[in-house]
mmCIF file of C-alpha atoms and ligand atoms in Angstrom:
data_model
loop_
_atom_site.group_PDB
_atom_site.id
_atom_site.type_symbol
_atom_site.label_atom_id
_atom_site.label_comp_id
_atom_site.label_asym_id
_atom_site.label_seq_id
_atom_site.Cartn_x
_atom_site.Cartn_y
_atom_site.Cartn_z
ATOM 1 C CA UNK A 140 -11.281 6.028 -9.996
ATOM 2 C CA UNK A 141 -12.366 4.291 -7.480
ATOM 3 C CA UNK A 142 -14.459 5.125 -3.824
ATOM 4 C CA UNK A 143 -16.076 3.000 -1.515
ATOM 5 C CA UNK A 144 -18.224 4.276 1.055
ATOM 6 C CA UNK A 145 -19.605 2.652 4.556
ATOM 7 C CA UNK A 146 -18.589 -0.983 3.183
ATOM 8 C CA UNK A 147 -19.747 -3.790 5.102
ATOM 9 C CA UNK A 148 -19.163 -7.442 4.542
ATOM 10 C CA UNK A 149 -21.019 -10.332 6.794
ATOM 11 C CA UNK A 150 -20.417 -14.409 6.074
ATOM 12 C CA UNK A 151 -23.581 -15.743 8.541
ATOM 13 C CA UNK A 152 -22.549 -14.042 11.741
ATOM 14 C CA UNK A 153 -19.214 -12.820 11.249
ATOM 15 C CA UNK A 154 -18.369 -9.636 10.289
ATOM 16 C CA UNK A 155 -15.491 -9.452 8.145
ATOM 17 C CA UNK A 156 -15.672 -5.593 7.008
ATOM 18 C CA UNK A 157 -16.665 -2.949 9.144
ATOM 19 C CA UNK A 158 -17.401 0.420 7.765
ATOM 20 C CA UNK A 159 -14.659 0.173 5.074
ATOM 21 C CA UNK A 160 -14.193 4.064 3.238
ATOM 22 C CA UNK A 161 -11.828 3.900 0.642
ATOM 23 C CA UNK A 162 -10.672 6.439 -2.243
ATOM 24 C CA UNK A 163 -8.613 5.685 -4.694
ATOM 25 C CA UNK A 164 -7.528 8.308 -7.740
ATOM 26 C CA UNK A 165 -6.730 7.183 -11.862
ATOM 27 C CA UNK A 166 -3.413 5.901 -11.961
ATOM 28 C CA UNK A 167 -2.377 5.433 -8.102
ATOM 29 C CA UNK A 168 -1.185 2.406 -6.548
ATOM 30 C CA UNK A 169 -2.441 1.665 -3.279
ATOM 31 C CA UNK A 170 -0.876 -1.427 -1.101
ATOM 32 C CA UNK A 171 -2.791 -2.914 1.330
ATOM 33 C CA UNK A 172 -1.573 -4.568 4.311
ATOM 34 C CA UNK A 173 -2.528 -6.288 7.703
ATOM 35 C CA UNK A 174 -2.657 -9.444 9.655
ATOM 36 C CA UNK A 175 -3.848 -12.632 8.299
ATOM 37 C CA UNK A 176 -7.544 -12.342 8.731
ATOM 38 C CA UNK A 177 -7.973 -8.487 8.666
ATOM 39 C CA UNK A 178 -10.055 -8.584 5.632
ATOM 40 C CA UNK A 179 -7.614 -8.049 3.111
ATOM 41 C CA UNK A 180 -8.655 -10.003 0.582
ATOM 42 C CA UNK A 181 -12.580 -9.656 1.603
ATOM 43 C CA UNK A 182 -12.401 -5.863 0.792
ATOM 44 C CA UNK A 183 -10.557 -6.487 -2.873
ATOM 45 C CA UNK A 184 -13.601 -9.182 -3.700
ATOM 46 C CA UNK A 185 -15.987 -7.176 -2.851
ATOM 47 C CA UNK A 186 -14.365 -4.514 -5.634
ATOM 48 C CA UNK A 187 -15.466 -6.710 -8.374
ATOM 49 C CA UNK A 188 -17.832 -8.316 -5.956
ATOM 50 C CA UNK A 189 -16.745 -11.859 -6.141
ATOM 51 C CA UNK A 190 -18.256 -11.443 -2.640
ATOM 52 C CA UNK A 191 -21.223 -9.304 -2.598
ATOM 53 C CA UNK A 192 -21.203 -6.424 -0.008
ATOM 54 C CA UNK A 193 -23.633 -6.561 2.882
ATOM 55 C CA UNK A 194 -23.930 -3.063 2.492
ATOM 56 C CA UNK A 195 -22.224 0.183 1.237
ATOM 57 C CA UNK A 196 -21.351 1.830 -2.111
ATOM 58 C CA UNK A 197 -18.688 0.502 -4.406
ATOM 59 C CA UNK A 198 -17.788 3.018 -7.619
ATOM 60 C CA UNK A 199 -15.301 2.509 -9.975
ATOM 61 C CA UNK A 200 -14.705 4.995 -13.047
ATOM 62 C CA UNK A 201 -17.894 6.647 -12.243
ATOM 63 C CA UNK A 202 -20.069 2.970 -12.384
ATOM 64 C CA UNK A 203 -22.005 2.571 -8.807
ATOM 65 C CA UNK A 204 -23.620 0.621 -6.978
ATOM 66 C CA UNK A 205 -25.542 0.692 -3.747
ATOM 67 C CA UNK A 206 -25.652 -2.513 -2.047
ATOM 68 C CA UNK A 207 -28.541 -1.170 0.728
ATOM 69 C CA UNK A 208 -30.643 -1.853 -2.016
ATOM 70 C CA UNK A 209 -31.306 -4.961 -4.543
ATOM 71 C CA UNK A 210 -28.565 -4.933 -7.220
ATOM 72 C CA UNK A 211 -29.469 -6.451 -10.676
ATOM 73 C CA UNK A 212 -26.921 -9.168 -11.636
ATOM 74 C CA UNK A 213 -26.287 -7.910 -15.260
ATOM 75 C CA UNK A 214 -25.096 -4.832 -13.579
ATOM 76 C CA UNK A 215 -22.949 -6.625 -11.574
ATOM 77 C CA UNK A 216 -21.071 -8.781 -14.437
ATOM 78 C CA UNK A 217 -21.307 -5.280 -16.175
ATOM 79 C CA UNK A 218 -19.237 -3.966 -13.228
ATOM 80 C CA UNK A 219 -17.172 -6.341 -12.725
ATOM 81 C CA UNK A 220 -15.250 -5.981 -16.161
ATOM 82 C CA UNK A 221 -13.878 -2.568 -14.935
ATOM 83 C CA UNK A 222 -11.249 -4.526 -12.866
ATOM 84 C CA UNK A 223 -8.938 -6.854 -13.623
ATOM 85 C CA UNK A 224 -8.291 -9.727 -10.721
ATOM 86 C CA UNK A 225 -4.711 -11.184 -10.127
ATOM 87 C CA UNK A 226 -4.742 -14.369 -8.010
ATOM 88 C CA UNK A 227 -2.727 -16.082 -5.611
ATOM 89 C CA UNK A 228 -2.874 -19.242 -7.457
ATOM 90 C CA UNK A 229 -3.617 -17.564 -10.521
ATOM 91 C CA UNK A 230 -6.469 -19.703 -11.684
ATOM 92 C CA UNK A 231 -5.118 -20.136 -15.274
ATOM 93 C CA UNK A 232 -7.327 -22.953 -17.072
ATOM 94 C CA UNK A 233 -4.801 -25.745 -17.162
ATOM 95 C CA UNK A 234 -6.119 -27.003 -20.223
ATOM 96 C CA UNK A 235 -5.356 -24.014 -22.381
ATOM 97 C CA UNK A 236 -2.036 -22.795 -23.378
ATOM 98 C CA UNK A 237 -1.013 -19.206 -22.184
ATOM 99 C CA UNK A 238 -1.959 -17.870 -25.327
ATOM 100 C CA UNK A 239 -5.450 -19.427 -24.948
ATOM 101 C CA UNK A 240 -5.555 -18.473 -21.601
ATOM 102 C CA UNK A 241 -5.138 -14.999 -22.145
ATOM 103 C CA UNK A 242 -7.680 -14.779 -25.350
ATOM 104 C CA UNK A 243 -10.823 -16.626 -23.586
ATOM 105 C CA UNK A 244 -12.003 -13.596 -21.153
ATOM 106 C CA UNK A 245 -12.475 -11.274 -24.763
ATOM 107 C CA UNK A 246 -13.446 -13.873 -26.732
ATOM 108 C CA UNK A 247 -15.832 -15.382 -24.559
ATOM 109 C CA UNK A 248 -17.185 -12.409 -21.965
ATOM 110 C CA UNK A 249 -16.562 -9.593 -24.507
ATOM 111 C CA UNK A 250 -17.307 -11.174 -27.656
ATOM 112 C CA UNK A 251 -14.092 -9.571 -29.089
ATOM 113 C CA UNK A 252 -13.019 -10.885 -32.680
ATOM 114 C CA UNK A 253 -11.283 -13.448 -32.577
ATOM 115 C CA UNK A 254 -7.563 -12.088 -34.237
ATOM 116 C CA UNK A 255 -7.886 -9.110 -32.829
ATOM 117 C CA UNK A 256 -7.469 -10.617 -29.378
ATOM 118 C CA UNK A 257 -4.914 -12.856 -30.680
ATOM 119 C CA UNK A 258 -3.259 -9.818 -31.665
ATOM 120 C CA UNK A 259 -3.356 -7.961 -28.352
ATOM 121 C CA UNK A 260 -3.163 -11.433 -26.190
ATOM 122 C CA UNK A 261 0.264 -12.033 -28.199
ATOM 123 C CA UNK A 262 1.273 -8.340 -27.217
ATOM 124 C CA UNK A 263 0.632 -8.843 -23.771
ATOM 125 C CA UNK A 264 2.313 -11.995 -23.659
ATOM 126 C CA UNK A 265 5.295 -10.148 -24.983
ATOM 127 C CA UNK A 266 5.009 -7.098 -22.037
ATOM 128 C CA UNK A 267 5.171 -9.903 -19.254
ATOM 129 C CA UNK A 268 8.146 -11.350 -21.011
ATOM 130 C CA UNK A 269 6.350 -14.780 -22.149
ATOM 131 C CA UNK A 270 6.512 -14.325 -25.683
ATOM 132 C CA UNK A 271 8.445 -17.247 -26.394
ATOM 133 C CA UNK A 272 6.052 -18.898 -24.207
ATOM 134 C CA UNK A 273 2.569 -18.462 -26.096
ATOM 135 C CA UNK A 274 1.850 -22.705 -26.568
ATOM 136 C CA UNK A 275 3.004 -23.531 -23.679
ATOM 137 C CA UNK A 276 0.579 -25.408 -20.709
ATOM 138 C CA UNK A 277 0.563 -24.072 -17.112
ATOM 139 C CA UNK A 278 1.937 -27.123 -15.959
ATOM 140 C CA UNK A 279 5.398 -26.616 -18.191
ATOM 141 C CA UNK A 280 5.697 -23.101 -16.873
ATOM 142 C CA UNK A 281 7.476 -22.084 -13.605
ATOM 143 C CA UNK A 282 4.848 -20.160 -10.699
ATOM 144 C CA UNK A 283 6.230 -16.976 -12.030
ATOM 145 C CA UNK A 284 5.715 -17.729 -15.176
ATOM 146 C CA UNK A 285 1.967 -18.505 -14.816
ATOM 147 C CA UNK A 286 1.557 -15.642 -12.722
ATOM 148 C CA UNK A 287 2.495 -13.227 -15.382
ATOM 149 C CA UNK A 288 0.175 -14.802 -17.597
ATOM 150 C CA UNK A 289 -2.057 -14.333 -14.908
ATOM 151 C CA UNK A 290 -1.491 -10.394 -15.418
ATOM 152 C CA UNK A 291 -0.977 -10.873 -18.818
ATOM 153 C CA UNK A 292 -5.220 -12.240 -18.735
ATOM 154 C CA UNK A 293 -6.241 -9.725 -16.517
ATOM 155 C CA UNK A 294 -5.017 -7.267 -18.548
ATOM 156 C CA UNK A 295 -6.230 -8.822 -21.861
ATOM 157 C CA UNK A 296 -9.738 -7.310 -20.781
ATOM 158 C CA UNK A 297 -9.108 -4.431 -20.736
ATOM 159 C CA UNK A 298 -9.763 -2.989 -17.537
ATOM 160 C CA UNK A 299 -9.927 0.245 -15.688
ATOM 161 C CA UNK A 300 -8.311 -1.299 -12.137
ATOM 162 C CA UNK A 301 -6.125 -4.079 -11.447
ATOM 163 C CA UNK A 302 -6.513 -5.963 -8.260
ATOM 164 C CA UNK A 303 -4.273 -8.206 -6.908
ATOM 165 C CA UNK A 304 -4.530 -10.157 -4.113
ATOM 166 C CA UNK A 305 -1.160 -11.799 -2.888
ATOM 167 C CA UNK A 306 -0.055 -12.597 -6.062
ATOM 168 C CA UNK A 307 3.735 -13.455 -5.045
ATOM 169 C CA UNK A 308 2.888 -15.447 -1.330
ATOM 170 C CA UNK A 309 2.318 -19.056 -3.618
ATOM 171 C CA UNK A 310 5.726 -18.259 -5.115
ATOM 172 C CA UNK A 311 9.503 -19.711 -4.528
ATOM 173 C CA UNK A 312 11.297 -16.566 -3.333
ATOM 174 C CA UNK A 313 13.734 -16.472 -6.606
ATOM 175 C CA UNK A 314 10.314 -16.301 -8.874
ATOM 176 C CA UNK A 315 9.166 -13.439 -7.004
ATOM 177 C CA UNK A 316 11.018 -10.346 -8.270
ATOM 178 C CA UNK A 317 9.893 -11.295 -12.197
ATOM 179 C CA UNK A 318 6.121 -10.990 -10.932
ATOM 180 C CA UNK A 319 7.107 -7.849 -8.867
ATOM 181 C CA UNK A 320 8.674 -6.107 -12.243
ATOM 182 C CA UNK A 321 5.698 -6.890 -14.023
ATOM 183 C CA UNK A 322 3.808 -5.254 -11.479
ATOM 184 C CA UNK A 323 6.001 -2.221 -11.293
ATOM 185 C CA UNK A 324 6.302 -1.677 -14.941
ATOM 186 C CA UNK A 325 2.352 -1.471 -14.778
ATOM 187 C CA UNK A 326 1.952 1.527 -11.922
ATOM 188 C CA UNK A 327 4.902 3.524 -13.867
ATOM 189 C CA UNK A 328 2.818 2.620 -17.042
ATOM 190 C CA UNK A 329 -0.129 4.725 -15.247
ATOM 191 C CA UNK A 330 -2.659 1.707 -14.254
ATOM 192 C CA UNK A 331 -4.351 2.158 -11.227
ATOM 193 C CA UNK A 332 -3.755 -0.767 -8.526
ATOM 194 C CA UNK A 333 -5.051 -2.252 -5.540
ATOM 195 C CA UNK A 334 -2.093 -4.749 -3.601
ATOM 196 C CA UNK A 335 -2.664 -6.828 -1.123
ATOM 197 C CA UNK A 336 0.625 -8.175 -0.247
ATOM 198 C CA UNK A 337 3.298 -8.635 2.390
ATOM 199 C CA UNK A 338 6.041 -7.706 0.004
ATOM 200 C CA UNK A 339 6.996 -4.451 1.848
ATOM 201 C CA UNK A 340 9.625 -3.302 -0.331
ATOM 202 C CA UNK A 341 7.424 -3.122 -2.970
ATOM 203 C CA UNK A 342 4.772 -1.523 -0.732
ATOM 204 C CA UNK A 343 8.067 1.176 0.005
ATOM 205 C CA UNK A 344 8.911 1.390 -3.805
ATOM 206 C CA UNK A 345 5.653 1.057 -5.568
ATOM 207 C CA UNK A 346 2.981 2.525 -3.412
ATOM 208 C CA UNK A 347 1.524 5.814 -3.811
ATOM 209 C CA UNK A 348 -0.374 5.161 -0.225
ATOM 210 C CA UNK A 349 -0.240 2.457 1.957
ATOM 211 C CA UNK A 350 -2.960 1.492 3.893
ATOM 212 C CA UNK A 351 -2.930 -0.869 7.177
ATOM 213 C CA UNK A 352 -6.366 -3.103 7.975
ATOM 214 C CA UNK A 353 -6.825 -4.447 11.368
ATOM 215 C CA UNK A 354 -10.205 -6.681 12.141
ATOM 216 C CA UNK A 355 -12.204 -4.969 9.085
ATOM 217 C CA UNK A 356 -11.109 -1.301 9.295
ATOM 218 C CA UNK A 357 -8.743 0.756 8.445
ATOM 219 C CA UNK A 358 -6.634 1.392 10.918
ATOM 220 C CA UNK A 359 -4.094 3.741 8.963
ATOM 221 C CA UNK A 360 -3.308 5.509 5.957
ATOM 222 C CA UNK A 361 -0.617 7.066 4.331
ATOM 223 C CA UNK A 362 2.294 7.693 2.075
ATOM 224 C CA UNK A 363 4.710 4.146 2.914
ATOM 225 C CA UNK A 364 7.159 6.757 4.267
ATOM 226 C CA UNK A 365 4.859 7.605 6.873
ATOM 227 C CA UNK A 366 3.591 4.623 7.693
ATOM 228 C CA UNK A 367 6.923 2.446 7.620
ATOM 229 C CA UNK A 368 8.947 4.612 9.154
ATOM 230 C CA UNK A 369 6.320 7.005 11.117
ATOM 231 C CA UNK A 370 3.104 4.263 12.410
ATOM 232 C CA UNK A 371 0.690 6.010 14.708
ATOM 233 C CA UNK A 372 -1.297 3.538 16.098
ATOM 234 C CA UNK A 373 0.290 0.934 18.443
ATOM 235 C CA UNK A 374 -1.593 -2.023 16.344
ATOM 236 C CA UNK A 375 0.160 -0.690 12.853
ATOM 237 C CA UNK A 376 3.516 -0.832 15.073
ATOM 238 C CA UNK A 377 2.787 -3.769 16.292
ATOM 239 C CA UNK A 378 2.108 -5.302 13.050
ATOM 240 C CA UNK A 379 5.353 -4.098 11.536
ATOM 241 C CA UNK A 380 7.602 -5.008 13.827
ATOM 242 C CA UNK A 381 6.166 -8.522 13.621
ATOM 243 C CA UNK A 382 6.598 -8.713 9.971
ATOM 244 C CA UNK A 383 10.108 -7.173 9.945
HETATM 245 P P1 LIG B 591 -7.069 -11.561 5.009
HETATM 246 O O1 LIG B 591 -7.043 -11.450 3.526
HETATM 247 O O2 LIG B 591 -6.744 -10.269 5.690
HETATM 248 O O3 LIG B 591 -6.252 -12.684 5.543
HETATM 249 P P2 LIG B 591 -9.773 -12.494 4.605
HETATM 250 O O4 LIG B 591 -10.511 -11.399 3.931
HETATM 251 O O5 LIG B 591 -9.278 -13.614 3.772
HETATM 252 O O6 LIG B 591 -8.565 -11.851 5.442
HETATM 253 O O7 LIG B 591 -10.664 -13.120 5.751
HETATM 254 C C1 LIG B 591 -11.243 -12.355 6.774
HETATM 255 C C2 LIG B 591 -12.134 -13.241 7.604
HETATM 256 O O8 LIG B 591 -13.248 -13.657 6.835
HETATM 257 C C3 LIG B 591 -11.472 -14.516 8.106
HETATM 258 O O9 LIG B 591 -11.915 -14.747 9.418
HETATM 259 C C4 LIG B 591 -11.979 -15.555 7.143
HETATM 260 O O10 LIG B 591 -12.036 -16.814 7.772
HETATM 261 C C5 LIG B 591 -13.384 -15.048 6.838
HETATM 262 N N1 LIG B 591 -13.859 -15.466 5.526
HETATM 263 C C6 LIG B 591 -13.299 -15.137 4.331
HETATM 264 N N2 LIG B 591 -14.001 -15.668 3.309
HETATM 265 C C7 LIG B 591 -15.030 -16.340 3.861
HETATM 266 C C8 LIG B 591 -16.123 -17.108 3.327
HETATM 267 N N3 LIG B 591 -16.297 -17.263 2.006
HETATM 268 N N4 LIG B 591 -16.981 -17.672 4.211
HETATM 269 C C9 LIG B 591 -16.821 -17.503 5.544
HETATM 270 N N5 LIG B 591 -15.832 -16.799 6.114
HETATM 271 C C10 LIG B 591 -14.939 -16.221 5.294
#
């Protein structure tokens, strides 16, 4: 579903990613983790390329593109609406209500009809557990709330891959485990996911493969069992014993 190849990511003179090669198969969950600064979040924009590669070859669902060479950007807004983003602040539109929230991607990117996104927005609404929520504001719903409205948009578009990028580390600890269900109940449902996260016992539960980034690389890779409880590299061990 998704493979990146020889990824590279510069802002001026720093490098951020260096040589990033990722696969990633329909319906797997992959988790990744690392120390502030790694790249983390660097690699998951540059899967919908909110941040445009330097260089390399991001594919999803059979859609590539070659950044050694000039990309068109109608093929990137094309490309980008195979993945869904989930953000740390989740960026709802704090004028609309949830229900609003949740319709405007279709409505306005896709050109949907109008109650037939109602119609699925309302669904969705009601997976995340917010359907007694749809007219309510951000600002009269709790972080966890407006996070899994936050999915609930993301999903609303219908997308081949969700990425989320830290989407519990803004949260009040008690708030977290509601987002974290949502999140599960989507990999059992078959989506495939890209984590970034420090939530390890989700990374334990959740993940089909876990994969460690150190200074934009991959350091290591592997089933959670075998990288929580097995680390190879003195950095990954490092790492983990620092987070534990
Ligand atoms: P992580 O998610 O692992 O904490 P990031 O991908 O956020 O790491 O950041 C990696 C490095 O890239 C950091 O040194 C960060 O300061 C830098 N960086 C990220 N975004 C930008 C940007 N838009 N402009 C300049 N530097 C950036």
């Amino acid at each position: 579903m998704i493979s990146v190849k020889s990824l590279y990511k510069q802002f001026g003179d720093l490098e951020v990613l260096k040589g990033i090669d990722l696969q990633v198969e329909q319906g797997k969950v992959v988790v990744v983790i690392g120390p502030s600064g790694s790249g983390k979040t660097t690699l998951l924009r540059c899967l919908n390329i909110l941040e445009k590669p330097t260089s390399g070859i991001v594919e999803i669902d059979q859609q590539s593109l070659d950044f050694s060479q000039k990309v068109p950007s109608g093929k990137i807004a094309d490309f980008r609406r195979l993945t869904g983003m989930v953000f740390q602040n989740y960026n709802l539109f704090p004028h609309m209500t949830a229900l609003q929230n949740v319709m405007e991607g279709p409505i306005t990117v896709k050109k949907e009809e109008k109650a037939k996104v109602k119609e699925r927005a309302i669904s969705l609404l009601h997976k995340v557990g917010l359907g007694d929520k749809l007219d309510f504001y951000p600002f009269q719903l709790s972080g966890g709330q407006q996070q899994r409205v936050g999915i609930a948009r993301a999903l609303a578009m219908e997308p081949k891959v969700m990425l989320f990028d830290e989407p519990t580390s803004a949260l009040d600890p008690e708030l977290v485990g509601e987002v974290l269900r949502v999140m599960k109940e989507l990999a059992h449902e078959g989506m495939t996911m890209v984590v970034v996260t420090h939530e390890m016992k989700f990374a334990k539960e959740v993940a089909d493969e876990v994969i460690f980034m150190d200074d934009g690389k991959i350091v290591e890779q592997g089933e959670p069992k075998e990288i929580f409880e097995n680390p190879i590299t003195d950095r990954t061990k490092q790492f983990l014993r620092l987070i534990e």
